[in-house]
mmCIF file of C-alpha atoms in Angstrom:
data_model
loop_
_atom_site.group_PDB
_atom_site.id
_atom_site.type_symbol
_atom_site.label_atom_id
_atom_site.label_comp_id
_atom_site.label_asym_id
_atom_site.label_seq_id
_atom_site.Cartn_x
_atom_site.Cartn_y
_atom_site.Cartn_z
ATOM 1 C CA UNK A 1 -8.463 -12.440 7.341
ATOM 2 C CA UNK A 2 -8.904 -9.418 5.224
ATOM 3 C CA UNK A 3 -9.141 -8.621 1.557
ATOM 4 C CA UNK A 4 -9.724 -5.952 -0.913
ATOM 5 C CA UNK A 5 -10.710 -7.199 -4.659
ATOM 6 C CA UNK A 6 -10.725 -4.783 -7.178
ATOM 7 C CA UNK A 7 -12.189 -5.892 -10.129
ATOM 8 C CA UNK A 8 -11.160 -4.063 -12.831
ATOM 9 C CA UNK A 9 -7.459 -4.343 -13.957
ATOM 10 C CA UNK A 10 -8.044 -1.311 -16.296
ATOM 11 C CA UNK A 11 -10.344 1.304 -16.519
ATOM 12 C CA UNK A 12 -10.443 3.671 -19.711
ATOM 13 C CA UNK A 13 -12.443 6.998 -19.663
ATOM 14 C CA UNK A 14 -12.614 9.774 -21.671
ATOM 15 C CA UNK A 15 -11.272 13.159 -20.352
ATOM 16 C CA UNK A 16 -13.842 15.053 -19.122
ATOM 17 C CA UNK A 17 -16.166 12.084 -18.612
ATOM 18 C CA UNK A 18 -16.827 10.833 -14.893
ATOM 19 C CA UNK A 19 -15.248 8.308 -13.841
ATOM 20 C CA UNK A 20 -15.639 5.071 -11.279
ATOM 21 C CA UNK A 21 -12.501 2.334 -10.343
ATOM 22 C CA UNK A 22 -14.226 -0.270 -8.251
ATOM 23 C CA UNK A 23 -13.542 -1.693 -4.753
ATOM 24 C CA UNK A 24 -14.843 -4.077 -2.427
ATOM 25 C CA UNK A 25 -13.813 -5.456 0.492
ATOM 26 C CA UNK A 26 -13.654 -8.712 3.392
ATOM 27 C CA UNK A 27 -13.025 -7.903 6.942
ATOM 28 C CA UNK A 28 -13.871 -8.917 10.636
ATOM 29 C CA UNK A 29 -16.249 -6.221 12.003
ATOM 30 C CA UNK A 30 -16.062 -2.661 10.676
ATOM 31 C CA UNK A 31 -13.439 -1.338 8.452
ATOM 32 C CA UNK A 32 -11.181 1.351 7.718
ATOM 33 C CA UNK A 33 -10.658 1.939 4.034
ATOM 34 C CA UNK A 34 -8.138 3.917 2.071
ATOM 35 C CA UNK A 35 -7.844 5.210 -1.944
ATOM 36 C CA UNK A 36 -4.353 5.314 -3.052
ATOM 37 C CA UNK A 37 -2.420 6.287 -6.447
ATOM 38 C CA UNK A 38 0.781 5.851 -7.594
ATOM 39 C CA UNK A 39 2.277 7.031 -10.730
ATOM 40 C CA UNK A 40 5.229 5.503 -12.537
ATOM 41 C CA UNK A 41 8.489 4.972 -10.891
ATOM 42 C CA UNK A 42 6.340 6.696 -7.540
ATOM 43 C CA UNK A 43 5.976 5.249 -3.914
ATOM 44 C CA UNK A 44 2.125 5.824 -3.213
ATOM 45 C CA UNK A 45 0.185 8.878 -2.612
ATOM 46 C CA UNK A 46 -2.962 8.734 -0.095
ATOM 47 C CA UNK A 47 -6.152 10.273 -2.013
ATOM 48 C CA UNK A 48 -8.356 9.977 0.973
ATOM 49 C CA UNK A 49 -9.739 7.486 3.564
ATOM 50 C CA UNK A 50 -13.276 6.412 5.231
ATOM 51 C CA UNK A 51 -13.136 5.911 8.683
ATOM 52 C CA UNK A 52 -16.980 6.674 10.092
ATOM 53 C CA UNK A 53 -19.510 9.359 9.710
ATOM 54 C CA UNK A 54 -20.466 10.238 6.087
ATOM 55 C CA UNK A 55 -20.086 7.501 3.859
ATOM 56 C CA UNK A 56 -19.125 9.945 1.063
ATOM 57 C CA UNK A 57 -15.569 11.016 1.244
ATOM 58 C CA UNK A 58 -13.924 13.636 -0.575
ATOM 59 C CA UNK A 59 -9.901 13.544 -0.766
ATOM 60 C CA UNK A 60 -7.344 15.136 -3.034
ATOM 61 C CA UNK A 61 -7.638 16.529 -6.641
ATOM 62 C CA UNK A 62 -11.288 16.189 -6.757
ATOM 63 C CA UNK A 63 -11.751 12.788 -5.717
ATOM 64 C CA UNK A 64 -14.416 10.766 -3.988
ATOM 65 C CA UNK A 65 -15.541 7.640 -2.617
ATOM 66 C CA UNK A 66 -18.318 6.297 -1.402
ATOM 67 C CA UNK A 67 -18.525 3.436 1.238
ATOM 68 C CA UNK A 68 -21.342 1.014 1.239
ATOM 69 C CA UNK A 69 -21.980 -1.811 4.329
ATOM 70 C CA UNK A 70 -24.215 -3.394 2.745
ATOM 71 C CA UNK A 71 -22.311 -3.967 -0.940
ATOM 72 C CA UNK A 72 -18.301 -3.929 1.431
ATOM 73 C CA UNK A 73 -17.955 -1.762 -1.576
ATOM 74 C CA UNK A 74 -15.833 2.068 -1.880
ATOM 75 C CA UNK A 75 -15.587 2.880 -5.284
ATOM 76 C CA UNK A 76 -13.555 5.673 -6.057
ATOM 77 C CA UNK A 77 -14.992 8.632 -8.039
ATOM 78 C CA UNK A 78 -14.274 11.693 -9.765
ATOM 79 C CA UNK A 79 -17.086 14.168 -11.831
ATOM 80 C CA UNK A 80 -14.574 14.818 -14.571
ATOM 81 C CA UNK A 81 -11.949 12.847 -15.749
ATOM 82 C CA UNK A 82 -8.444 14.466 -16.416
ATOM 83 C CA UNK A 83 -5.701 13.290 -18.436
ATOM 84 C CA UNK A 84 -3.262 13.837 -15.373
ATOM 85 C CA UNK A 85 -5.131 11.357 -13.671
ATOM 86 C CA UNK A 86 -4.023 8.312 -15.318
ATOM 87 C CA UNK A 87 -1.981 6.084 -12.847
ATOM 88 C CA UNK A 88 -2.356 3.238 -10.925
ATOM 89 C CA UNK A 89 -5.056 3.052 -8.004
ATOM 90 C CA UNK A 90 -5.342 1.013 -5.142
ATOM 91 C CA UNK A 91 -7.403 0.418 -2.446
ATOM 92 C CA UNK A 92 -6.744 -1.026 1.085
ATOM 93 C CA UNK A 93 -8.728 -2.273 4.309
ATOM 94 C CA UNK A 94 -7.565 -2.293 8.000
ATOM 95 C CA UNK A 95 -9.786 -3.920 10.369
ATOM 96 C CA UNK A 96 -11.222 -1.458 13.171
ATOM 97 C CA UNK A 97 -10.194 -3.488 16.111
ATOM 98 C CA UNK A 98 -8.142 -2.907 19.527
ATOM 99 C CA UNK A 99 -5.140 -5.655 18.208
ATOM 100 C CA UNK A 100 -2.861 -4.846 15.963
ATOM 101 C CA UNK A 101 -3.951 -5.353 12.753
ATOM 102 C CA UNK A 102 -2.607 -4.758 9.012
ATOM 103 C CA UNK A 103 -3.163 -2.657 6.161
ATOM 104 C CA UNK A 104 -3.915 -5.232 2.862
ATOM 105 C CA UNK A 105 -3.845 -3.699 -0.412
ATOM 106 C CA UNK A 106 -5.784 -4.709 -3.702
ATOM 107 C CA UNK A 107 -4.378 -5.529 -6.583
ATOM 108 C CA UNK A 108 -4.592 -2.137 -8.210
ATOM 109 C CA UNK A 109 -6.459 -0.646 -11.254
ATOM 110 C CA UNK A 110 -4.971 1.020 -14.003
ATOM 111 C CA UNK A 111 -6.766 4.021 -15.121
ATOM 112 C CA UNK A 112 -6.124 5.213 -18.616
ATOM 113 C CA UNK A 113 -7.838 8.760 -19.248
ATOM 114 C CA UNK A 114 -7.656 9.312 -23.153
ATOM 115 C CA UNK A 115 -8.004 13.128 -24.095
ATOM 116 C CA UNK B 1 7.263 14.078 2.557
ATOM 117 C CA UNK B 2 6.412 12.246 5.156
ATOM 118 C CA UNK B 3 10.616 11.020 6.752
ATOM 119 C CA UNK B 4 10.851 7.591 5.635
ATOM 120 C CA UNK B 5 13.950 6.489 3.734
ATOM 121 C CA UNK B 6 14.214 3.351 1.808
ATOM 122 C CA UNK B 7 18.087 1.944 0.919
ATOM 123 C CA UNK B 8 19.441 1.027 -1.131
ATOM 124 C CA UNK B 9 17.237 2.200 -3.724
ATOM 125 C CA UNK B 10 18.328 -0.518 -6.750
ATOM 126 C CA UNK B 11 20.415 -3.384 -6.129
ATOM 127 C CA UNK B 12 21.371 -6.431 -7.872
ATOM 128 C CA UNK B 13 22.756 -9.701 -6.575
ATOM 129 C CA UNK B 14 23.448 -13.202 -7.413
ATOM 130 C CA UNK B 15 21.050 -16.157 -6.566
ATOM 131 C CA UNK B 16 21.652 -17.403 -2.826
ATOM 132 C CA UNK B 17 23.479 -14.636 -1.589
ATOM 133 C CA UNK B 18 21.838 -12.757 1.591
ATOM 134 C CA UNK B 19 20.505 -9.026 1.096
ATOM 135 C CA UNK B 20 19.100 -6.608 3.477
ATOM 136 C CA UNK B 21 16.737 -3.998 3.235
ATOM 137 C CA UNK B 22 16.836 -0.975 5.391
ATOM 138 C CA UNK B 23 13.574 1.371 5.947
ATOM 139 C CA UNK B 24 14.233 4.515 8.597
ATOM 140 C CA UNK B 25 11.685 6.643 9.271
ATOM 141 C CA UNK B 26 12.039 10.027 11.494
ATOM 142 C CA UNK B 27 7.997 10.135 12.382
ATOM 143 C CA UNK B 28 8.110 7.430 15.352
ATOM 144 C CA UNK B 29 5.026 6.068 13.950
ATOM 145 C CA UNK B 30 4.038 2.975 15.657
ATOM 146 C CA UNK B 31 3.382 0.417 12.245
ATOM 147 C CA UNK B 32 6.165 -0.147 9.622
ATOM 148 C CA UNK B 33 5.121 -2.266 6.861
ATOM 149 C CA UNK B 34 7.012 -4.340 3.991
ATOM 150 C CA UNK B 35 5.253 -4.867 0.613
ATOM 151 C CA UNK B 36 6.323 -6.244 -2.484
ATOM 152 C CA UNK B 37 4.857 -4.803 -5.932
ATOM 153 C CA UNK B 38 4.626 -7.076 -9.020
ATOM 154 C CA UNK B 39 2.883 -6.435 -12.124
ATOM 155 C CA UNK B 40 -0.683 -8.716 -12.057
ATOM 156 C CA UNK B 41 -0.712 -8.442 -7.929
ATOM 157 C CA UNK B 42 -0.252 -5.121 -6.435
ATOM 158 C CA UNK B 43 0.718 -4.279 -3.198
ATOM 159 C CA UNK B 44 1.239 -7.695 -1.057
ATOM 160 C CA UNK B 45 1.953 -7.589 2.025
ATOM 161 C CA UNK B 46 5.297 -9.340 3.673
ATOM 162 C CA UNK B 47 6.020 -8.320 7.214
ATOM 163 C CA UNK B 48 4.945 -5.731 9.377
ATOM 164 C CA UNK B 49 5.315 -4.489 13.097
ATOM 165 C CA UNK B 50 3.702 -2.727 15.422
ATOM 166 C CA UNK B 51 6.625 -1.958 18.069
ATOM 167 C CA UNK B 52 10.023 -2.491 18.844
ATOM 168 C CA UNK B 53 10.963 -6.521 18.936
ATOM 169 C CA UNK B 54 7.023 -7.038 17.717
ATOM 170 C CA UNK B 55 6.546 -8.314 14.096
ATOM 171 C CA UNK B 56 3.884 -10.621 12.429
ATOM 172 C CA UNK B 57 3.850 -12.211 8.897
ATOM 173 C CA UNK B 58 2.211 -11.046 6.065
ATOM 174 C CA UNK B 59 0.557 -12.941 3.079
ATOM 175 C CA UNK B 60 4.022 -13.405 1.187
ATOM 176 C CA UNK B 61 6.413 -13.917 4.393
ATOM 177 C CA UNK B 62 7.773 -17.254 3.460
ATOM 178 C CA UNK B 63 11.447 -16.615 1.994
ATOM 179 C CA UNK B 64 11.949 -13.362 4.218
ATOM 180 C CA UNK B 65 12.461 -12.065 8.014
ATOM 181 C CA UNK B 66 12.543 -8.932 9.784
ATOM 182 C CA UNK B 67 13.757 -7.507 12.645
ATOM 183 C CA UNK B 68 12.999 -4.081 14.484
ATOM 184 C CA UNK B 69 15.206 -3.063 17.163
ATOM 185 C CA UNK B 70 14.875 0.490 17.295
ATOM 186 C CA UNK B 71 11.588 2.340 17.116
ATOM 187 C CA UNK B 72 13.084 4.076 13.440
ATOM 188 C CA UNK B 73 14.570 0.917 11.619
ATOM 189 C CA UNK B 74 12.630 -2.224 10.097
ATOM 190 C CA UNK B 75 14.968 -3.914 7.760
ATOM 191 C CA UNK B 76 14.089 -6.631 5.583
ATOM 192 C CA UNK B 77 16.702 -10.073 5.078
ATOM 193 C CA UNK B 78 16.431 -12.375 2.312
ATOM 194 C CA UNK B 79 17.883 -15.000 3.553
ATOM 195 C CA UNK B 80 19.260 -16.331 -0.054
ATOM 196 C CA UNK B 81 17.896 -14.825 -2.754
ATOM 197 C CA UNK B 82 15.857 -16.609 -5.888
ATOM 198 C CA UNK B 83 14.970 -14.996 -8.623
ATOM 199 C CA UNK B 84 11.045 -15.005 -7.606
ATOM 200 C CA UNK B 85 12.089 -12.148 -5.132
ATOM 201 C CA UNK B 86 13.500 -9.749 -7.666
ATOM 202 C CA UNK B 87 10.685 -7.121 -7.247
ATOM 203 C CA UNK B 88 10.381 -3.753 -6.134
ATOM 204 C CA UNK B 89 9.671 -3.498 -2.615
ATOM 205 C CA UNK B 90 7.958 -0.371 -0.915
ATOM 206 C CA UNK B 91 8.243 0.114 2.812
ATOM 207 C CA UNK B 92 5.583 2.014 4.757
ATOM 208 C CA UNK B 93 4.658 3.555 7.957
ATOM 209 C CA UNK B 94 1.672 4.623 9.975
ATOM 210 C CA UNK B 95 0.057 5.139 13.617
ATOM 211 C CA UNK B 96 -2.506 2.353 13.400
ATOM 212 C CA UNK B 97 -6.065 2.850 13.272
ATOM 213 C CA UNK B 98 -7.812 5.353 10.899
ATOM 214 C CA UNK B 99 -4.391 7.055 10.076
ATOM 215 C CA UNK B 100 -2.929 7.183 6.630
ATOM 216 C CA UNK B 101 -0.152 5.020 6.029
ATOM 217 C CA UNK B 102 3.014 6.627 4.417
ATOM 218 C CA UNK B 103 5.471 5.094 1.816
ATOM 219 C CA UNK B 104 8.993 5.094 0.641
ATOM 220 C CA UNK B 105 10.103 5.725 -2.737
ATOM 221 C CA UNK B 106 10.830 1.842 -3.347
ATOM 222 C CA UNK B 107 13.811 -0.363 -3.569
ATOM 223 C CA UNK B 108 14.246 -2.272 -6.955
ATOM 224 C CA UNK B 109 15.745 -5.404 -6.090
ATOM 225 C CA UNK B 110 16.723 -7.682 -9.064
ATOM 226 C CA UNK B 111 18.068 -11.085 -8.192
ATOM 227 C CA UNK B 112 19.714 -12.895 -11.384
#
């Protein structure tokens, strides 16, 4: 089965500072992984995805991740906090295989980004 | 916006009565997912399907059913509602694979 653990239930950064929410991840073979944020009373908005090639990513409003085999990790990163960017960020893993497989969330992180 | 409609959007009903969920999309995207949200878990997954007639449970299915009969519809049944389903519950939809997967503004369900 796969999983997503994200470690953090809140992350607080300073605006302006850079800033990191963490995620790692369980899954049969490779993966497909996914940034998401929602902010309140929202459905979710994709940020950006890794699905092979370049294990940096760059997605929307001047976000990043970066996948890592070896750790099953893709943190989420930005240079320079805003305040705009506080919401609520989750990640998600889909297995890459040819059945038909799910997309599992994480419990989310809450990032608070105090001018 | 990607053309997926959640209703109702808020509802409240009584403990043991049946409710339905509707999610249409206008993408004909393959997946259609149900999640729940609640505050300490995230996004957990109840049902999803990946055709017409083809479902599979998620980590949270017990409780619940689905049914997809047209390529646009997934609805969601509780079958008798507790108060341990009141919880906002986001639909979503997606082509499989490395392909985004789009969601719904959310349906507020409050059982009391």
């Amino acid at each position: 089965a796969q999983s997503v653990a994200q470690p953090e239930d809140q992350v607080n950064v300073a605006e302006g500072n850079p800033l990191t929410v963490k995620c790692t991840y369980s899954v049969s073979g490779n993966p497909y992984l996914f940034w998401y944020v929602q902010y309140p009373n929202r459905g979710l908005q994709f940020l950006l995805k890794y699905i092979t090639g370049d294990n940096l990513v760059k997605g929307s409003y001047g976000f990043e991740a970066e996948f890592n085999k070896s750790q099953t990790s893709f943190h989420l990163k930005k240079p320079s906090a805003l305040v705009s960017d506080s919401a609520l960020y989750f990640c998600a893993v889909r297995a890459l295989t040819s059945g038909n497989t799910p997309l599992v969330f994480g419990k989310g992180t809450r990032l608070s980004v105090i001018a | 916006d990607a053309g997926i409609t959640q209703s109702p959007r808020h509802k409240v009903t009584e403990t043991g009565t049946p409710v339905t969920l509707r999610c249409h999309q206008t993408e004909n995207h393959r997946y259609m997912y149900w999640y729940r949200q609640d505050p300490g878990h995230g996004l957990r997954l109840i049902h999803y399907s990946y055709g017409v007639k083809d479902t599979d449970k998620g980590e949270v299915s017990d409780g619940y059913s689905v049914s997809r009969s047209k390529t646009e519809d997934f609805l969601l049944t509780l079958e008798s509602a507790t108060s341990s389903q009141t919880s906002v519950y986001f639909c979503a939809i997606s082509q499989g694979g490395g392909t985004e997967a789009f969601f719904g503004q959310g349906t507020r369900l409050t059982v009391v």
